[in-house]
Short mmCIF file of C-alpha atoms (C1' of nucleotides) in Angstrom, two decimals:
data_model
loop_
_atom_site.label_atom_id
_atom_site.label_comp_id
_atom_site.label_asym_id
_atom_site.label_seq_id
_atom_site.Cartn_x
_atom_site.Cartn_y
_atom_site.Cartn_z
CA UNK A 1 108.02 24.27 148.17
CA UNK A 2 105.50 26.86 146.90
CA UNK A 3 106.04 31.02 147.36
CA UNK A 4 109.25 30.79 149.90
CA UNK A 5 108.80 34.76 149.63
CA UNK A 6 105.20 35.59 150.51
CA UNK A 7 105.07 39.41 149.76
CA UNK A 8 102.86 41.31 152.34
CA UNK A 9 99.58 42.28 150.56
CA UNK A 10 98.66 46.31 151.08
CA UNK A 11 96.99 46.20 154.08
CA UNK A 12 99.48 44.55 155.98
CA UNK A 13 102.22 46.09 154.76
CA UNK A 14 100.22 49.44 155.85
CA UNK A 15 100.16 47.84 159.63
CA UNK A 16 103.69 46.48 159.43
CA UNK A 17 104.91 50.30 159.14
CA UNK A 18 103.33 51.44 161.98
CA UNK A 19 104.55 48.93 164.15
CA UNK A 20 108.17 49.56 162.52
CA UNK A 21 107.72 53.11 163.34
CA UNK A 22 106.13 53.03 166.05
CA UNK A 23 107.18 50.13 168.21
CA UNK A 24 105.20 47.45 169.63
CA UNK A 25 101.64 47.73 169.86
CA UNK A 26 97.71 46.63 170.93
CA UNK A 27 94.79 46.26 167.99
CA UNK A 28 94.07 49.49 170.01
CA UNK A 29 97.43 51.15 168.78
CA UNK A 30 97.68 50.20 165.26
CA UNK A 31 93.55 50.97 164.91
CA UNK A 32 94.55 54.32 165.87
CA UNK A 33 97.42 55.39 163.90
CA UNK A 34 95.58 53.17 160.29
CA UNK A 35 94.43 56.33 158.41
CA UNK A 36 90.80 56.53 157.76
CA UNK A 37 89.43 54.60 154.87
CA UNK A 38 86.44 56.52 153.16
CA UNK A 39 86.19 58.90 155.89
CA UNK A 40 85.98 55.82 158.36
CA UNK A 41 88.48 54.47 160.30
CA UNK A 42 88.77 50.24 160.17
CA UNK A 43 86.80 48.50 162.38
CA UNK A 44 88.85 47.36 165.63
CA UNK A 45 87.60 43.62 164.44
CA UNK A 46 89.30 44.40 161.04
CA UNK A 47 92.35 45.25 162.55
CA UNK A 48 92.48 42.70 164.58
CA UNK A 49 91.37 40.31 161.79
CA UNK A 50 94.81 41.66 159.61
CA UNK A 51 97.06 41.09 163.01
CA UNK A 52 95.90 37.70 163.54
CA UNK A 53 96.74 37.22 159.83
CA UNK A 54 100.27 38.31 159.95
CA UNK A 55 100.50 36.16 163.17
CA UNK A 56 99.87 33.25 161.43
CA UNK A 57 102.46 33.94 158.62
CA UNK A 58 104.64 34.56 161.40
CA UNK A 59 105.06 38.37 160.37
CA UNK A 60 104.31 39.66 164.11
CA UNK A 61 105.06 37.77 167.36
CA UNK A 62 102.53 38.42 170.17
CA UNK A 63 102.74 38.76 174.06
CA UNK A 64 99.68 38.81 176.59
CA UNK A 65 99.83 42.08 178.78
CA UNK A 66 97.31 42.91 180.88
CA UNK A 67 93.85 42.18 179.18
CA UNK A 68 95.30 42.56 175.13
CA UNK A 69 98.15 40.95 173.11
CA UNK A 70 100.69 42.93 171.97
CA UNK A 71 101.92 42.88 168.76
CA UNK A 72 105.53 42.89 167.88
CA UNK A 73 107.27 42.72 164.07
CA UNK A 74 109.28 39.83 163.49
CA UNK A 75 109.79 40.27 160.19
CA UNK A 76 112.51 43.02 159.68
CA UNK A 77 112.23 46.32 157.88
CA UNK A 78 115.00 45.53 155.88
CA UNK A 79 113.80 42.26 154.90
CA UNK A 80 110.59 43.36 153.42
CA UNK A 81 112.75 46.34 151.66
CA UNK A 82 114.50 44.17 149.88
CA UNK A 83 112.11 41.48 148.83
CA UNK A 84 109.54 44.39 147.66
CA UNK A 85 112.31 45.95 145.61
CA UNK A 86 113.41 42.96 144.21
CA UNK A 87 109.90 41.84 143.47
CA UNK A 88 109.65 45.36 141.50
CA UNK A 89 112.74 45.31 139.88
CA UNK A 90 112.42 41.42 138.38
CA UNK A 91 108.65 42.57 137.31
CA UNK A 92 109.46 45.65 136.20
CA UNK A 93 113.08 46.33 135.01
CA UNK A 94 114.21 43.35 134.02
CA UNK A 95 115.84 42.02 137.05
CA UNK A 96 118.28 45.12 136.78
CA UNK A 97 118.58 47.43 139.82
CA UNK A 98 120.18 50.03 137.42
CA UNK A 99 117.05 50.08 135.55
CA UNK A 100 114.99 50.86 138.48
CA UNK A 101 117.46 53.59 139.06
CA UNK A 102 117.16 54.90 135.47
CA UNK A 103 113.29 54.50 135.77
CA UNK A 104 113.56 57.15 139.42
CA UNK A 105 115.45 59.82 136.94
CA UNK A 106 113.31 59.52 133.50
CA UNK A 107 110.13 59.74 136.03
CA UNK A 108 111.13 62.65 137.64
CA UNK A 109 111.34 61.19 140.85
CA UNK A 110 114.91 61.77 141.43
CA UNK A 111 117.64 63.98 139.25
CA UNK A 112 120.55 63.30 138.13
CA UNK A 113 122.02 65.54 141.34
CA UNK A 114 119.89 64.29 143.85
CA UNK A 115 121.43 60.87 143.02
CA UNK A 116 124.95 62.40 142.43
CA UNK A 117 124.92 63.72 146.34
CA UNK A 118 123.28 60.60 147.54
CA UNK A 119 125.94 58.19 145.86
CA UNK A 120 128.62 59.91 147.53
CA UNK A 121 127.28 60.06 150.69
CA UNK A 122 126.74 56.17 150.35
CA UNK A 123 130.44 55.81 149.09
CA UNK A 124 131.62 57.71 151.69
CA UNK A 125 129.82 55.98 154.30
CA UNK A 126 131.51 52.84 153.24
CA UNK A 127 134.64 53.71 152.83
CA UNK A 128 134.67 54.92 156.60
CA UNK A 129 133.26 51.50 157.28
CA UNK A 130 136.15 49.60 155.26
CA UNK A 131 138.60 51.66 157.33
CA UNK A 132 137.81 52.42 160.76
CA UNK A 133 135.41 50.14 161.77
CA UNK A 134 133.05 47.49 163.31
CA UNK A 135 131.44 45.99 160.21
CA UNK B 1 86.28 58.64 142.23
CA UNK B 2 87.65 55.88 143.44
CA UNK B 3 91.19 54.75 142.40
CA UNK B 4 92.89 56.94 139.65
CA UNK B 5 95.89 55.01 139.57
CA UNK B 6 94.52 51.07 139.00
CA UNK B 7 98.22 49.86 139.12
CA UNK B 8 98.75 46.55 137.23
CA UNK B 9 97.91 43.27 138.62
CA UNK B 10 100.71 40.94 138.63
CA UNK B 11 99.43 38.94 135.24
CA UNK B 12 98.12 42.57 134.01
CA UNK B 13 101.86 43.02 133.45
CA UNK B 14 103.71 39.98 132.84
CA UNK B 15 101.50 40.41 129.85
CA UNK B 16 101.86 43.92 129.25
CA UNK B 17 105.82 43.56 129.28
CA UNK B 18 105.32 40.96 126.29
CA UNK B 19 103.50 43.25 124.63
CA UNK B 20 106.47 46.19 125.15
CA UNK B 21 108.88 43.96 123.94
CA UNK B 22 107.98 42.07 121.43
CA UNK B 23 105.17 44.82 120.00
CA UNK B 24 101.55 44.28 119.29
CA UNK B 25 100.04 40.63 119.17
CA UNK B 26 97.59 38.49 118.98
CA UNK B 27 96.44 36.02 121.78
CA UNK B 28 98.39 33.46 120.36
CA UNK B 29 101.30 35.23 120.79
CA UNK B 30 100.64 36.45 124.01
CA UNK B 31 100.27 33.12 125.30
CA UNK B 32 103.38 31.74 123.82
CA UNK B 33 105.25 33.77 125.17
CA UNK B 34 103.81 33.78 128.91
CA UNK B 35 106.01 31.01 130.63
CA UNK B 36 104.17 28.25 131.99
CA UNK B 37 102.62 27.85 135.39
CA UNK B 38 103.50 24.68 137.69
CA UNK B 39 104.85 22.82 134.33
CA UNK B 40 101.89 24.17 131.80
CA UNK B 41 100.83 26.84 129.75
CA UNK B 42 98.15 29.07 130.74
CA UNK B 43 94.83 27.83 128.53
CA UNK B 44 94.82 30.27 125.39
CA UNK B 45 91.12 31.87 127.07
CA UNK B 46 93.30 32.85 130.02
CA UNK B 47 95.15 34.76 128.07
CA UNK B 48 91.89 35.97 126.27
CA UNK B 49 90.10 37.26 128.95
CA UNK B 50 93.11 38.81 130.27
CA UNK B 51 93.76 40.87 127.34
CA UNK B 52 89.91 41.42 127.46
CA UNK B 53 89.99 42.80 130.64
CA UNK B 54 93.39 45.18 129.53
CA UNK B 55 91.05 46.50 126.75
CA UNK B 56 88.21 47.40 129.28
CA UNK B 57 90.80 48.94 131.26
CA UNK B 58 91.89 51.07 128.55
CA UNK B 59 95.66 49.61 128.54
CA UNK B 60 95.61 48.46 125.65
CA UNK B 61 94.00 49.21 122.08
CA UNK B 62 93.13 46.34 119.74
CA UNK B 63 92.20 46.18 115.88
CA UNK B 64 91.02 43.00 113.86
CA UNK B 65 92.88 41.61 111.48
CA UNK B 66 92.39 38.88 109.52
CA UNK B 67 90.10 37.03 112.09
CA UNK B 68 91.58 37.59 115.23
CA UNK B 69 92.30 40.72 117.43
CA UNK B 70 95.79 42.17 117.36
CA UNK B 71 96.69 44.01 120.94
CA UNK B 72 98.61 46.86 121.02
CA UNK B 73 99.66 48.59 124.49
CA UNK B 74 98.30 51.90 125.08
CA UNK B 75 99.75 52.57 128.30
CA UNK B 76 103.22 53.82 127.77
CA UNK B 77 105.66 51.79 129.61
CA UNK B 78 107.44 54.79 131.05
CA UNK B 79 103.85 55.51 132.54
CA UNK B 80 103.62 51.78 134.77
CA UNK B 81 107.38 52.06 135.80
CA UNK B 82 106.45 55.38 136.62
CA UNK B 83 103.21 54.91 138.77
CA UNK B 84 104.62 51.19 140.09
CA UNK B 85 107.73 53.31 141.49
CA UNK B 86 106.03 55.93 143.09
CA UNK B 87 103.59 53.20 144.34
CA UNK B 88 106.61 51.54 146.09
CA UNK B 89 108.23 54.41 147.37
CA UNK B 90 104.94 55.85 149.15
CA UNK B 91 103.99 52.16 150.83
CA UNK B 92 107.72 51.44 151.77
CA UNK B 93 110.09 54.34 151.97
CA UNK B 94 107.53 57.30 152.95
CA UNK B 95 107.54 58.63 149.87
CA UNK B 96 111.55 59.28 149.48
CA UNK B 97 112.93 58.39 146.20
CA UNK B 98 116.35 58.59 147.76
CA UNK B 99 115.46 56.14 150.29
CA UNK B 100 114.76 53.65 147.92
CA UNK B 101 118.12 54.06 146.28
CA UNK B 102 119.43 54.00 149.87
CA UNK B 103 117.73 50.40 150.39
CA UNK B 104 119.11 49.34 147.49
CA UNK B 105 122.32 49.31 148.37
CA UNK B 106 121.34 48.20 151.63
CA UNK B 107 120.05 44.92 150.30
CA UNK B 108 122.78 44.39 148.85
CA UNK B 109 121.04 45.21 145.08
CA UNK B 110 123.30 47.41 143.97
CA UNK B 111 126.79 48.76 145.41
CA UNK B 112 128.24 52.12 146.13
CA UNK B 113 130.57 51.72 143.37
CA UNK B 114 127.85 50.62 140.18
CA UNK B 115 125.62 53.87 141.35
CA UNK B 116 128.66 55.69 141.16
CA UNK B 117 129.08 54.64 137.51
CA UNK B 118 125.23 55.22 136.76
CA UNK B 119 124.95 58.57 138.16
CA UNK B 120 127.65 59.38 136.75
CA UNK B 121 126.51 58.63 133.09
CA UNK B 122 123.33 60.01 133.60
CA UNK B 123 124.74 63.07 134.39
CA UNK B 124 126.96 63.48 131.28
CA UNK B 125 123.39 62.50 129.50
CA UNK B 126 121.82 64.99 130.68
CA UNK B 127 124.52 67.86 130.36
CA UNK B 128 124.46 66.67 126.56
CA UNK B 129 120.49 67.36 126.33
CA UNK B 130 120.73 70.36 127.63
CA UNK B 131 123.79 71.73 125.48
CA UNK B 132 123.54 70.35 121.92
CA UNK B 133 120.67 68.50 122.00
CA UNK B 134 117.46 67.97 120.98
CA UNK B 135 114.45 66.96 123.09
"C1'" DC C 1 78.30 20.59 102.06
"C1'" DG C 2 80.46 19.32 106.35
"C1'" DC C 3 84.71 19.31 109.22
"C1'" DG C 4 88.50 20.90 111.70
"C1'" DA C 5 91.14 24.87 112.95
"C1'" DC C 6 90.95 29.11 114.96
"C1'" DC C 7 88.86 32.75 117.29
"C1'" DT C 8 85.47 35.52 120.11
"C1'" DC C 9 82.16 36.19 123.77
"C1'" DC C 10 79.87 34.85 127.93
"C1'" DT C 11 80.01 32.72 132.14
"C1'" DA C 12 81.56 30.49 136.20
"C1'" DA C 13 84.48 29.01 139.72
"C1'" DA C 14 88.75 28.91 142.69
"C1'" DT C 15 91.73 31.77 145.34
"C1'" DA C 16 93.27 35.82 147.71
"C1'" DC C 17 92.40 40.06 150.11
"C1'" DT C 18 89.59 43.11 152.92
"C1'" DT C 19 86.04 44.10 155.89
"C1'" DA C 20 83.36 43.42 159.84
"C1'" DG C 21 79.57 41.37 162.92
"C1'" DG C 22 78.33 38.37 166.88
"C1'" DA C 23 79.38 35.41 170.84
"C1'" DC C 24 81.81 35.18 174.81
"C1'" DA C 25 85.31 36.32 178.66
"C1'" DT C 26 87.24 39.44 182.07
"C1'" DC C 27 88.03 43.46 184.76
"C1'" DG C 28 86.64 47.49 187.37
"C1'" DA C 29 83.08 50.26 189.12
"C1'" DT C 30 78.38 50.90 190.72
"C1'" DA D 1 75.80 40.88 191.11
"C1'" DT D 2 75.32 43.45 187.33
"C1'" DC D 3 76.91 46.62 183.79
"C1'" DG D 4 79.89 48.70 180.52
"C1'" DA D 5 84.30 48.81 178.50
"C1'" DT D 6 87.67 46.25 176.40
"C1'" DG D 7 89.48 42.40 174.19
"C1'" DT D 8 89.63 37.69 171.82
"C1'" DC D 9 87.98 34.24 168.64
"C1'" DC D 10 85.18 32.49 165.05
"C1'" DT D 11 82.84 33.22 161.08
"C1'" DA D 12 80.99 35.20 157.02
"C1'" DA D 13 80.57 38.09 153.24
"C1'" DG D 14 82.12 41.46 149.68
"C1'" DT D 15 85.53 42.52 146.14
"C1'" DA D 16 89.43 41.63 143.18
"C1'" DT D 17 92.30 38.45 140.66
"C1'" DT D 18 93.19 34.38 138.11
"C1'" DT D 19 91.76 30.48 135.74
"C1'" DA D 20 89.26 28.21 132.22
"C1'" DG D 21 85.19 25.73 129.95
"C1'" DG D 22 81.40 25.88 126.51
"C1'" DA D 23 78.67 27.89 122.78
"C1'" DG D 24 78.90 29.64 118.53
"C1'" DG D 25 80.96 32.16 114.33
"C1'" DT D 26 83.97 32.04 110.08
"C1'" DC D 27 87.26 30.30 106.85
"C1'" DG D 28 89.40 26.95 103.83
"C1'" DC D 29 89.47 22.31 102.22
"C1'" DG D 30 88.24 17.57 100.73
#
DNA sequence: CGCGACCTCCTAAATACTTAGGACATCGAT
DNA sequence: ATCGATGTCCTAAGTATTTAGGAGGTCGCG
């Protein structure tokens, strides 16, 4: 067993978002939404180079319609979330998500009452879930 | 201009974090401390041309003494949590510090109750800066 | 003095990531 | 039937990252 985790490099992770946001998609698609790179947008060939890639890690399953294959994520959001955060936080902080936290506020990428508002909201949220409901 | 930022490579900081916590160091020490790969050490010139390539990079400072180089970071540590954050949170969570926090919890890193706890300690730090304190 | 220990610099090579061109197939329109 | 648009596949090359060997310098010691 080598690297069970296999982080997406930039690039992919770049063309994993749009299809995320965006749905399923064509080279054609994802070429379009890519922001420009120097002023140039990516070759379609590059494109479809990267989507061909993530195919074969088995990132994106593909479908033949019409003429092109469409591109799908199999990988899930919330997958990738939490093996790039995790990656981060064991390089980075120690293994400790509090850290990470406590890096946010000292950075000034979050404060103290932006976090305060958020926590409750998450509390809250699960509290209702506890109670009430469906999992 | 190309790329302000030049985030850390992934051996860029394993080696960097030795040098935050343990202080400056030669290459010897360096490469003690790096844990081995696949069952051995890295060779002691990895480690040299490593640091070599930190100095050209301006992340670290070094000064002879005695007859070998002693490495001291330059980069402030604050700085590369800082800039590998932000990094994250623009490539994953569109640039929404909350959102990370958000996935955090949603991957099971941390829990509603623990951010609770965090926030609010960092809250009754910072009400203490701003009354007494200095800073 | 000559030797081993220790260290630096230069250089190269393996691997990973990004970029893209060229050959070829197919469909729809002229 | 040919042409252009569109799409795939194969392949290569550029750049970045990681790894490390070899040449050569200096110091202390027998």
């Amino acid at each position: 067993m080598s690297r069970t985790t296999h982080q997406l490099t930039p690039l992919e992770l770049e063309i994993m978002n749009i299809l995320w946001e965006h749905g399923p998609g064509n080279v054609q698609a994802v070429a379009q939404r890519l922001p420009e790179r120097d002023g140039e947008p990516l070759a379609y060939t590059t494109v479809q180079t990267m989507l061909n890639v993530l195919h074969r890690k088995g990132k994106v399953r593909r479908e033949l319609v019409d003429r092109a294959y469409v591109y799908t994520p199999e990988l899930k959001r919330l997958d990738a979330m939490g093996s790039a955060v995790r990656d981060l936080v064991d390089r980075m902080f120690g293994g400790s998500a509090e850290s990470l936290v406590m890096g946010l506020v000292e950075t000034d990428q979050l404060t103290p009452e932006r976090l305060k508002a958020l926590q409750e909201k998450l509390l809250a949220a699960k509290a209702a879930r506890t109670k009430g409901g469906k999992k």
